[in-house]
mmCIF file of C-alpha atoms and ligand atoms in Angstrom:
data_model
loop_
_atom_site.group_PDB
_atom_site.id
_atom_site.type_symbol
_atom_site.label_atom_id
_atom_site.label_comp_id
_atom_site.label_asym_id
_atom_site.label_seq_id
_atom_site.Cartn_x
_atom_site.Cartn_y
_atom_site.Cartn_z
ATOM 1 C CA UNK A 1 -6.651 27.308 -27.689
ATOM 2 C CA UNK A 2 -3.311 25.466 -27.559
ATOM 3 C CA UNK A 3 -3.388 21.785 -26.691
ATOM 4 C CA UNK A 4 0.350 21.675 -25.947
ATOM 5 C CA UNK A 5 0.875 21.048 -22.235
ATOM 6 C CA UNK A 6 2.792 23.962 -20.776
ATOM 7 C CA UNK A 7 6.214 23.307 -19.267
ATOM 8 C CA UNK A 8 6.251 23.660 -15.508
ATOM 9 C CA UNK A 9 7.897 26.916 -14.515
ATOM 10 C CA UNK A 10 9.743 25.512 -11.538
ATOM 11 C CA UNK A 11 12.414 22.878 -11.966
ATOM 12 C CA UNK A 12 12.801 20.070 -9.452
ATOM 13 C CA UNK A 13 16.348 19.811 -8.101
ATOM 14 C CA UNK A 14 17.321 16.429 -6.701
ATOM 15 C CA UNK A 15 20.139 16.793 -4.189
ATOM 16 C CA UNK A 16 22.220 13.621 -4.157
ATOM 17 C CA UNK A 17 20.390 12.785 -7.361
ATOM 18 C CA UNK A 18 23.067 10.466 -8.773
ATOM 19 C CA UNK A 19 22.096 7.515 -6.535
ATOM 20 C CA UNK A 20 19.361 4.970 -7.296
ATOM 21 C CA UNK A 21 16.589 6.834 -5.432
ATOM 22 C CA UNK A 22 17.338 10.230 -7.005
ATOM 23 C CA UNK A 23 17.859 8.764 -10.476
ATOM 24 C CA UNK A 24 14.604 6.830 -10.264
ATOM 25 C CA UNK A 25 12.615 9.920 -9.291
ATOM 26 C CA UNK A 26 14.405 11.994 -11.959
ATOM 27 C CA UNK A 27 13.555 9.414 -14.614
ATOM 28 C CA UNK A 28 9.876 9.282 -13.701
ATOM 29 C CA UNK A 29 9.479 13.053 -13.461
ATOM 30 C CA UNK A 30 11.419 13.683 -16.674
ATOM 31 C CA UNK A 31 9.089 11.221 -18.401
ATOM 32 C CA UNK A 32 6.135 13.151 -16.984
ATOM 33 C CA UNK A 33 7.440 16.367 -18.583
ATOM 34 C CA UNK A 34 8.881 17.972 -15.460
ATOM 35 C CA UNK A 35 12.082 19.987 -15.634
ATOM 36 C CA UNK A 36 14.638 18.131 -13.535
ATOM 37 C CA UNK A 37 18.059 19.129 -12.219
ATOM 38 C CA UNK A 38 20.264 16.359 -10.894
ATOM 39 C CA UNK A 39 22.502 17.569 -8.088
ATOM 40 C CA UNK A 40 25.779 16.006 -6.996
ATOM 41 C CA UNK A 41 28.911 16.930 -5.055
ATOM 42 C CA UNK A 42 30.607 16.605 -8.426
ATOM 43 C CA UNK A 43 29.321 18.583 -11.415
ATOM 44 C CA UNK A 44 30.650 16.118 -13.977
ATOM 45 C CA UNK A 45 28.933 13.200 -12.219
ATOM 46 C CA UNK A 46 25.689 15.177 -12.195
ATOM 47 C CA UNK A 47 25.982 15.926 -15.897
ATOM 48 C CA UNK A 48 26.665 12.269 -16.738
ATOM 49 C CA UNK A 49 23.611 11.242 -14.716
ATOM 50 C CA UNK A 50 21.513 13.864 -16.521
ATOM 51 C CA UNK A 51 22.732 12.537 -19.887
ATOM 52 C CA UNK A 52 21.695 9.019 -18.878
ATOM 53 C CA UNK A 53 18.187 10.243 -18.022
ATOM 54 C CA UNK A 54 18.031 12.225 -21.261
ATOM 55 C CA UNK A 55 18.996 9.110 -23.249
ATOM 56 C CA UNK A 56 16.414 6.993 -21.441
ATOM 57 C CA UNK A 57 13.574 9.496 -21.858
ATOM 58 C CA UNK A 58 14.425 11.016 -25.233
ATOM 59 C CA UNK A 59 14.870 14.491 -26.612
ATOM 60 C CA UNK A 60 11.661 15.777 -25.010
ATOM 61 C CA UNK A 61 13.209 15.487 -21.540
ATOM 62 C CA UNK A 62 14.479 18.625 -19.833
ATOM 63 C CA UNK A 63 17.221 17.366 -17.543
ATOM 64 C CA UNK A 64 20.474 18.961 -16.479
ATOM 65 C CA UNK A 65 23.204 18.205 -13.975
ATOM 66 C CA UNK A 66 24.754 20.639 -11.508
ATOM 67 C CA UNK A 67 26.792 20.704 -8.350
ATOM 68 C CA UNK A 68 24.372 20.516 -5.371
ATOM 69 C CA UNK A 69 24.624 24.188 -4.345
ATOM 70 C CA UNK A 70 24.013 25.391 -7.905
ATOM 71 C CA UNK A 71 21.045 22.997 -8.159
ATOM 72 C CA UNK A 72 19.553 24.466 -4.955
ATOM 73 C CA UNK A 73 19.998 27.998 -6.263
ATOM 74 C CA UNK A 74 18.335 27.113 -9.575
ATOM 75 C CA UNK A 75 15.171 25.559 -8.134
ATOM 76 C CA UNK A 76 12.616 26.064 -5.409
ATOM 77 C CA UNK A 77 11.457 22.461 -5.267
ATOM 78 C CA UNK A 78 14.309 20.474 -3.742
ATOM 79 C CA UNK A 79 14.278 16.725 -3.186
ATOM 80 C CA UNK A 80 16.871 15.336 -0.784
ATOM 81 C CA UNK A 81 18.119 11.819 -1.578
ATOM 82 C CA UNK A 82 21.440 11.538 0.231
ATOM 83 C CA UNK A 83 22.275 8.795 2.761
ATOM 84 C CA UNK A 84 20.958 9.687 6.242
ATOM 85 C CA UNK A 85 24.490 9.883 7.652
ATOM 86 C CA UNK A 86 25.256 12.798 5.332
ATOM 87 C CA UNK A 87 21.855 14.517 5.558
ATOM 88 C CA UNK A 88 22.792 17.014 8.283
ATOM 89 C CA UNK A 89 26.201 17.938 6.869
ATOM 90 C CA UNK A 90 24.732 18.306 3.365
ATOM 91 C CA UNK A 91 21.963 20.637 4.560
ATOM 92 C CA UNK A 92 24.361 22.715 6.677
ATOM 93 C CA UNK A 93 26.641 23.156 3.682
ATOM 94 C CA UNK A 94 23.792 23.964 1.276
ATOM 95 C CA UNK A 95 21.809 26.250 3.606
ATOM 96 C CA UNK A 96 23.090 29.503 2.054
ATOM 97 C CA UNK A 97 22.058 28.281 -1.410
ATOM 98 C CA UNK A 98 18.490 27.328 -0.424
ATOM 99 C CA UNK A 99 16.126 30.181 -1.218
ATOM 100 C CA UNK A 100 13.431 31.352 1.199
ATOM 101 C CA UNK A 101 10.061 29.969 0.162
ATOM 102 C CA UNK A 102 11.586 26.783 -1.247
ATOM 103 C CA UNK A 103 10.113 23.378 -0.550
ATOM 104 C CA UNK A 104 12.428 20.626 0.631
ATOM 105 C CA UNK A 105 11.072 17.117 0.069
ATOM 106 C CA UNK A 106 13.088 14.817 2.294
ATOM 107 C CA UNK A 107 13.275 11.149 1.293
ATOM 108 C CA UNK A 108 16.141 10.122 3.561
ATOM 109 C CA UNK A 109 15.614 7.128 5.796
ATOM 110 C CA UNK A 110 17.467 6.839 9.108
ATOM 111 C CA UNK A 111 18.611 3.223 9.180
ATOM 112 C CA UNK A 112 20.929 1.542 11.666
ATOM 113 C CA UNK A 113 23.238 0.836 8.709
ATOM 114 C CA UNK A 114 24.328 4.486 9.061
ATOM 115 C CA UNK A 115 26.128 3.525 12.299
ATOM 116 C CA UNK A 116 27.276 0.055 11.296
ATOM 117 C CA UNK A 117 24.018 -1.736 12.134
ATOM 118 C CA UNK A 118 21.461 -3.559 10.065
ATOM 119 C CA UNK A 119 19.589 -1.839 7.195
ATOM 120 C CA UNK A 120 16.442 -3.575 8.424
ATOM 121 C CA UNK A 121 16.492 -1.629 11.709
ATOM 122 C CA UNK A 122 15.443 2.007 12.050
ATOM 123 C CA UNK A 123 17.799 4.459 13.691
ATOM 124 C CA UNK A 124 16.470 6.744 16.411
ATOM 125 C CA UNK A 125 16.734 10.447 15.570
ATOM 126 C CA UNK A 126 16.705 13.007 18.388
ATOM 127 C CA UNK A 127 14.241 15.269 16.566
ATOM 128 C CA UNK A 128 11.862 12.337 15.961
ATOM 129 C CA UNK A 129 12.580 11.721 12.272
ATOM 130 C CA UNK A 130 15.041 12.537 9.525
ATOM 131 C CA UNK A 131 12.490 14.970 8.108
ATOM 132 C CA UNK A 132 12.194 16.829 11.426
ATOM 133 C CA UNK A 133 15.978 16.983 11.606
ATOM 134 C CA UNK A 134 15.962 18.484 8.111
ATOM 135 C CA UNK A 135 13.384 21.057 9.225
ATOM 136 C CA UNK A 136 15.797 22.255 11.932
ATOM 137 C CA UNK A 137 18.606 22.706 9.430
ATOM 138 C CA UNK A 138 17.013 24.566 6.519
ATOM 139 C CA UNK A 139 16.390 28.336 6.440
ATOM 140 C CA UNK A 140 13.307 29.461 8.375
ATOM 141 C CA UNK A 141 11.010 30.112 5.419
ATOM 142 C CA UNK A 142 11.572 26.698 3.848
ATOM 143 C CA UNK A 143 8.768 24.133 4.071
ATOM 144 C CA UNK A 144 9.855 20.566 4.686
ATOM 145 C CA UNK A 145 7.837 17.646 3.363
ATOM 146 C CA UNK A 146 8.536 13.967 4.041
ATOM 147 C CA UNK A 147 7.779 11.618 1.133
ATOM 148 C CA UNK A 148 8.964 8.747 -1.092
ATOM 149 C CA UNK A 149 10.526 6.680 1.734
ATOM 150 C CA UNK A 150 8.594 3.522 0.917
ATOM 151 C CA UNK A 151 9.185 3.461 -2.857
ATOM 152 C CA UNK A 152 11.708 0.995 -4.263
ATOM 153 C CA UNK A 153 14.468 2.824 -6.139
ATOM 154 C CA UNK A 154 14.984 -0.227 -8.313
ATOM 155 C CA UNK A 155 11.353 -0.162 -9.453
ATOM 156 C CA UNK A 156 11.436 3.623 -9.898
ATOM 157 C CA UNK A 157 14.372 3.150 -12.263
ATOM 158 C CA UNK A 158 12.399 0.755 -14.458
ATOM 159 C CA UNK A 159 9.662 1.159 -17.033
ATOM 160 C CA UNK A 160 6.677 -0.489 -15.348
ATOM 161 C CA UNK A 161 4.038 1.269 -13.263
ATOM 162 C CA UNK A 162 4.690 0.955 -9.532
ATOM 163 C CA UNK A 163 2.382 -0.774 -7.084
ATOM 164 C CA UNK A 164 2.897 1.579 -4.166
ATOM 165 C CA UNK A 165 1.354 4.378 -2.148
ATOM 166 C CA UNK A 166 3.391 7.431 -1.115
ATOM 167 C CA UNK A 167 2.506 8.856 2.279
ATOM 168 C CA UNK A 168 3.219 12.592 2.370
ATOM 169 C CA UNK A 169 3.726 14.377 5.710
ATOM 170 C CA UNK A 170 4.200 18.101 6.254
ATOM 171 C CA UNK A 171 3.136 20.997 8.449
ATOM 172 C CA UNK A 172 2.620 23.082 5.278
ATOM 173 C CA UNK A 173 -0.568 21.968 3.461
ATOM 174 C CA UNK A 174 0.374 23.703 0.185
ATOM 175 C CA UNK A 175 3.822 22.110 0.081
ATOM 176 C CA UNK A 176 2.267 18.744 0.887
ATOM 177 C CA UNK A 177 -0.263 19.126 -1.915
ATOM 178 C CA UNK A 178 2.423 20.017 -4.438
ATOM 179 C CA UNK A 179 4.393 16.952 -3.334
ATOM 180 C CA UNK A 180 1.325 14.726 -3.710
ATOM 181 C CA UNK A 181 0.872 16.107 -7.232
ATOM 182 C CA UNK A 182 4.473 15.180 -8.042
ATOM 183 C CA UNK A 183 3.994 11.707 -6.553
ATOM 184 C CA UNK A 184 0.874 11.203 -8.666
ATOM 185 C CA UNK A 185 2.974 11.780 -11.799
ATOM 186 C CA UNK A 186 4.687 8.441 -11.160
ATOM 187 C CA UNK A 187 2.566 5.738 -12.818
ATOM 188 C CA UNK A 188 0.979 3.413 -10.275
ATOM 189 C CA UNK A 189 1.705 5.644 -7.282
ATOM 190 C CA UNK A 190 -1.169 6.912 -5.161
ATOM 191 C CA UNK A 191 -0.263 9.816 -2.918
ATOM 192 C CA UNK A 192 -1.872 10.001 0.523
ATOM 193 C CA UNK A 193 -2.032 12.940 2.912
ATOM 194 C CA UNK A 194 -0.177 11.535 5.929
ATOM 195 C CA UNK A 195 -0.732 14.543 8.170
ATOM 196 C CA UNK A 196 1.875 16.471 10.108
ATOM 197 C CA UNK A 197 5.625 16.250 9.653
ATOM 198 C CA UNK A 198 5.949 14.405 12.968
ATOM 199 C CA UNK A 199 4.250 11.407 11.312
ATOM 200 C CA UNK A 200 7.360 11.049 9.135
ATOM 201 C CA UNK A 201 8.880 9.080 12.012
ATOM 202 C CA UNK A 202 6.431 6.253 11.401
ATOM 203 C CA UNK A 203 6.667 6.389 7.605
ATOM 204 C CA UNK A 204 10.474 6.370 7.683
ATOM 205 C CA UNK A 205 10.475 3.340 9.993
ATOM 206 C CA UNK A 206 8.243 1.369 7.623
ATOM 207 C CA UNK A 207 11.171 1.393 5.188
ATOM 208 C CA UNK A 208 13.289 -0.633 7.609
ATOM 209 C CA UNK A 209 10.522 -3.244 7.653
ATOM 210 C CA UNK A 210 10.305 -3.216 3.839
ATOM 211 C CA UNK A 211 14.067 -3.724 3.568
ATOM 212 C CA UNK A 212 13.810 -6.674 5.957
ATOM 213 C CA UNK A 213 10.995 -8.125 3.843
ATOM 214 C CA UNK A 214 13.056 -7.634 0.673
ATOM 215 C CA UNK A 215 15.984 -9.501 2.238
ATOM 216 C CA UNK A 216 13.750 -12.300 3.524
ATOM 217 C CA UNK A 217 11.624 -12.761 0.417
ATOM 218 C CA UNK A 218 13.949 -11.411 -2.302
ATOM 219 C CA UNK A 219 11.593 -8.750 -3.659
ATOM 220 C CA UNK A 220 10.918 -5.005 -3.935
ATOM 221 C CA UNK A 221 8.237 -4.379 -1.342
ATOM 222 C CA UNK A 222 6.038 -1.307 -1.276
ATOM 223 C CA UNK A 223 2.939 -0.345 0.686
ATOM 224 C CA UNK A 224 -0.741 0.084 -0.132
ATOM 225 C CA UNK A 225 -3.120 1.749 2.331
ATOM 226 C CA UNK A 226 -6.650 0.417 1.855
ATOM 227 C CA UNK A 227 -10.073 1.389 3.114
ATOM 228 C CA UNK A 228 -9.895 5.163 2.642
ATOM 229 C CA UNK A 229 -12.337 7.131 0.467
ATOM 230 C CA UNK A 230 -11.053 8.082 -3.039
ATOM 231 C CA UNK A 231 -10.512 11.692 -1.925
ATOM 232 C CA UNK A 232 -7.746 10.517 0.421
ATOM 233 C CA UNK A 233 -5.587 9.474 -2.515
ATOM 234 C CA UNK A 234 -5.138 12.957 -3.992
HETATM 235 N N1 NAP B 301 17.340 3.076 -2.452
HETATM 236 C C1 NAP B 301 16.032 3.038 -2.182
HETATM 237 O O1 NAP B 301 15.271 2.121 -2.580
HETATM 238 C C2 NAP B 301 15.415 4.178 -1.408
HETATM 239 C C3 NAP B 301 14.036 4.313 -1.377
HETATM 240 C C4 NAP B 301 13.485 5.371 -0.654
HETATM 241 C C5 NAP B 301 14.304 6.244 0.034
HETATM 242 N N2 NAP B 301 15.663 6.059 0.003
HETATM 243 C C6 NAP B 301 16.499 7.002 0.737
HETATM 244 O O2 NAP B 301 16.971 7.939 -0.213
HETATM 245 C C7 NAP B 301 18.315 8.293 0.081
HETATM 246 C C8 NAP B 301 19.172 7.952 -1.130
HETATM 247 O O3 NAP B 301 19.134 6.577 -1.381
HETATM 248 P P1 NAP B 301 20.151 5.950 -2.452
HETATM 249 O O4 NAP B 301 19.989 4.492 -2.380
HETATM 250 O O5 NAP B 301 20.005 6.648 -3.764
HETATM 251 O O6 NAP B 301 21.537 6.371 -1.734
HETATM 252 P P2 NAP B 301 23.057 6.442 -2.192
HETATM 253 O O7 NAP B 301 23.205 5.886 -3.562
HETATM 254 O O8 NAP B 301 23.866 5.827 -1.105
HETATM 255 O O9 NAP B 301 23.343 7.995 -2.163
HETATM 256 C C9 NAP B 301 22.735 8.903 -3.043
HETATM 257 C C10 NAP B 301 23.706 9.993 -3.428
HETATM 258 O O10 NAP B 301 24.072 10.734 -2.276
HETATM 259 C C11 NAP B 301 25.360 11.314 -2.496
HETATM 260 N N3 NAP B 301 26.198 11.106 -1.326
HETATM 261 C C12 NAP B 301 26.739 9.928 -0.907
HETATM 262 N N4 NAP B 301 27.506 10.117 0.196
HETATM 263 C C13 NAP B 301 27.431 11.438 0.466
HETATM 264 C C14 NAP B 301 28.034 12.267 1.457
HETATM 265 N N5 NAP B 301 28.826 11.760 2.406
HETATM 266 N N6 NAP B 301 27.757 13.585 1.417
HETATM 267 C C15 NAP B 301 26.952 14.115 0.473
HETATM 268 N N7 NAP B 301 26.371 13.386 -0.508
HETATM 269 C C16 NAP B 301 26.618 12.067 -0.502
HETATM 270 C C17 NAP B 301 25.972 10.614 -3.706
HETATM 271 O O11 NAP B 301 25.954 11.531 -4.786
HETATM 272 P P3 NAP B 301 27.293 12.268 -5.301
HETATM 273 O O12 NAP B 301 28.457 11.362 -4.959
HETATM 274 O O13 NAP B 301 27.066 12.354 -6.760
HETATM 275 O O14 NAP B 301 27.327 13.560 -4.587
HETATM 276 C C18 NAP B 301 25.031 9.471 -3.981
HETATM 277 O O15 NAP B 301 24.920 9.135 -5.345
HETATM 278 C C19 NAP B 301 18.720 7.523 1.342
HETATM 279 O O16 NAP B 301 18.555 8.341 2.465
HETATM 280 C C20 NAP B 301 17.740 6.360 1.353
HETATM 281 O O17 NAP B 301 17.468 5.922 2.676
HETATM 282 C C21 NAP B 301 16.217 5.075 -0.719
#
């Protein structure tokens, strides 16, 4: 019997993957042996970002860079890490490239900064949350999951284990489970089933509080949920 861990069949495409959040996730997943595609509006920028991840992780990493639409077409696990103000336009533009049956993991946080306000204030979204807005904009057979809002991109981009829980919300239990498995590949992260997609509203708003705490105390705040049985953190 072979002891070599098999390569995952499905690559993870990170749309808007050249920013700190996308790069941090790409780095951690590449280190964990996942196949990662970094998406960008600009193919060259994506390829440069992929090279940087490859250099950081080493030759074992399987990372490539593509223009966002090509990245969507090449993967069925999509992670969206664009600023909230460009979330809707990005999804509308990419819709034809997103395959039915794909999973879209939305990490965008609606902050008042998107309309000239403070980054420490949440922005109201008509649909309830950025993730619910995303669910309205993707093709019908695409499952939307909300996750990774409360993780510091700066810490993700480093080498140390994180001290943070990731609350995962979705109306599709299988997509949520897959997302929790991906979260668990980040050292120090405990994934938690956060229930339905509508709960993303609360999880997204926590980020505004964390940003306020970071400004006040000069840190990289995360969250830990205590008091649940071990089975909750899977
Ligand atoms: N930073 C954090 O600690 C953190 C943590 C959790 C969640 N988040 C959320 O994750 C998302 C990304 O955060 P970030 O700090 O990485 O953001 P960012 O650097 O501002 O943006 C990420 C990428 O989005 C693309 N982008 C920028 N403007 C765009 C536009 N108008 N249309 C389409 N694409 C555009 C850019 O890639 P290209 O120019 O290469 O296309 C950029 O590198 C945000 O919604 C944020 O709220 C952030």
